[in-house]
Amino acid sequence: MAIMVIIEWEGLTPEQYDQLRAAVGWLDDAPVGGRCHVVAFGDDGVRMTDVWDSAEDLQNFVEGRLMPEVHNLGLPDQARLTVLPLHELSLPEGDQILAT
């Protein structure tokens, strides 16, 4: 089942996020099952919303690629995740990708 993940990561700066993105390489080597990744920064850290084909795909990415680099870079690892079943994902062009 497709999921939406809301990530709140207080204290993470744009520079740290960019370091992590480069280290994990998700732009060049997209994670299996990752459909969408949206990022915005506020005064207290980063907010991200992801769409994944399944919770298992998310878990495999987090455990196998993301967290090893979080630890290697010495980044804070207290991000809060909220996982919800996906109801719909649409592209700006109106092409519907996933829906229940």
Coordinates of C-alpha atoms in Angstrom, one line a residue:
M1 CA 0.0 0.0 0.0
A2 CA 1.3 3.4 -0.9
I3 CA 2.1 5.8 2.0
M4 CA 2.7 9.5 2.6
V5 CA 5.4 10.3 5.2
I6 CA 5.6 13.7 6.9
I7 CA 9.0 14.3 8.4
E8 CA 9.7 17.1 10.9
W9 CA 13.5 17.4 11.6
E10 CA 14.2 20.2 14.0
G11 CA 17.7 21.7 14.0
L12 CA 18.6 20.5 10.5
T13 CA 20.0 23.3 8.4
P14 CA 19.8 23.6 4.6
E15 CA 23.5 23.1 4.5
Q16 CA 23.3 19.9 6.5
Y17 CA 20.4 18.7 4.3
D18 CA 22.5 19.3 1.2
Q19 CA 25.4 17.4 2.6
L20 CA 23.1 14.5 3.4
R21 CA 21.5 14.5 0.0
A22 CA 25.0 14.4 -1.6
A23 CA 26.2 11.6 0.7
V24 CA 23.1 9.4 0.1
G25 CA 22.9 10.3 -3.6
W26 CA 19.1 10.0 -3.9
L27 CA 19.0 12.4 -6.8
D28 CA 21.4 10.3 -8.9
D29 CA 20.3 6.9 -7.6
A30 CA 16.6 7.1 -6.8
P31 CA 15.5 4.9 -3.9
V32 CA 13.3 1.9 -4.8
G33 CA 9.7 2.8 -4.2
G34 CA 10.3 6.6 -3.7
R35 CA 7.7 8.5 -5.7
C36 CA 7.9 12.1 -4.4
H37 CA 10.0 14.2 -2.1
V38 CA 9.2 17.8 -1.1
V39 CA 11.3 19.9 1.2
A40 CA 10.9 23.2 3.0
F41 CA 12.8 25.0 5.7
G42 CA 11.4 27.0 8.6
D43 CA 13.0 28.8 11.5
D44 CA 13.3 25.6 13.5
G45 CA 14.4 23.0 10.9
V46 CA 13.1 21.1 7.9
R47 CA 9.7 19.7 6.9
M48 CA 9.5 17.0 4.3
T49 CA 6.7 15.1 2.7
D50 CA 7.4 11.9 0.8
V51 CA 5.3 9.4 -1.1
W52 CA 6.5 5.8 -1.2
D53 CA 5.1 2.7 -2.8
S54 CA 5.1 0.9 0.6
A55 CA 6.3 1.2 4.2
E56 CA 8.8 -1.5 3.4
D57 CA 10.4 0.5 0.7
L58 CA 10.7 3.5 3.1
Q59 CA 12.2 1.3 5.8
N60 CA 14.7 -0.2 3.4
F61 CA 15.9 3.2 2.3
V62 CA 16.0 4.6 5.9
E63 CA 17.9 1.6 7.3
G64 CA 20.1 0.9 4.3
R65 CA 21.1 4.3 2.9
L66 CA 19.8 7.2 5.0
M67 CA 20.7 6.5 8.6
P68 CA 24.3 5.3 7.9
E69 CA 25.0 8.7 6.3
V70 CA 23.2 10.6 9.0
H71 CA 25.5 9.0 11.5
N72 CA 28.6 9.4 9.3
L73 CA 27.9 13.1 9.0
G74 CA 27.2 13.5 12.7
L75 CA 23.7 14.9 12.1
P76 CA 21.0 15.0 14.7
D77 CA 18.8 11.9 14.3
Q78 CA 15.7 12.8 16.1
A79 CA 13.4 13.4 13.1
R80 CA 9.7 12.8 13.8
L81 CA 7.9 10.8 11.1
T82 CA 4.1 10.5 10.6
V83 CA 3.1 7.7 8.2
L84 CA -0.3 7.8 6.6
P85 CA -2.0 5.6 3.9
L86 CA -1.9 7.6 0.7
H87 CA -5.2 8.6 -0.7
E88 CA -4.1 10.4 -3.8
L89 CA -1.0 11.9 -5.5
S90 CA -1.3 14.1 -8.6
L91 CA 1.2 15.9 -10.7
P92 CA 0.8 19.6 -11.6
E93 CA 0.0 18.5 -15.2
G94 CA -3.0 16.7 -13.8
D95 CA -1.6 13.2 -14.4
Q96 CA -2.8 11.0 -11.5
I97 CA 0.0 8.7 -10.3
L98 CA -1.5 6.8 -7.3
A99 CA -5.0 6.9 -6.0
T100 CA -7.2 4.7 -3.7

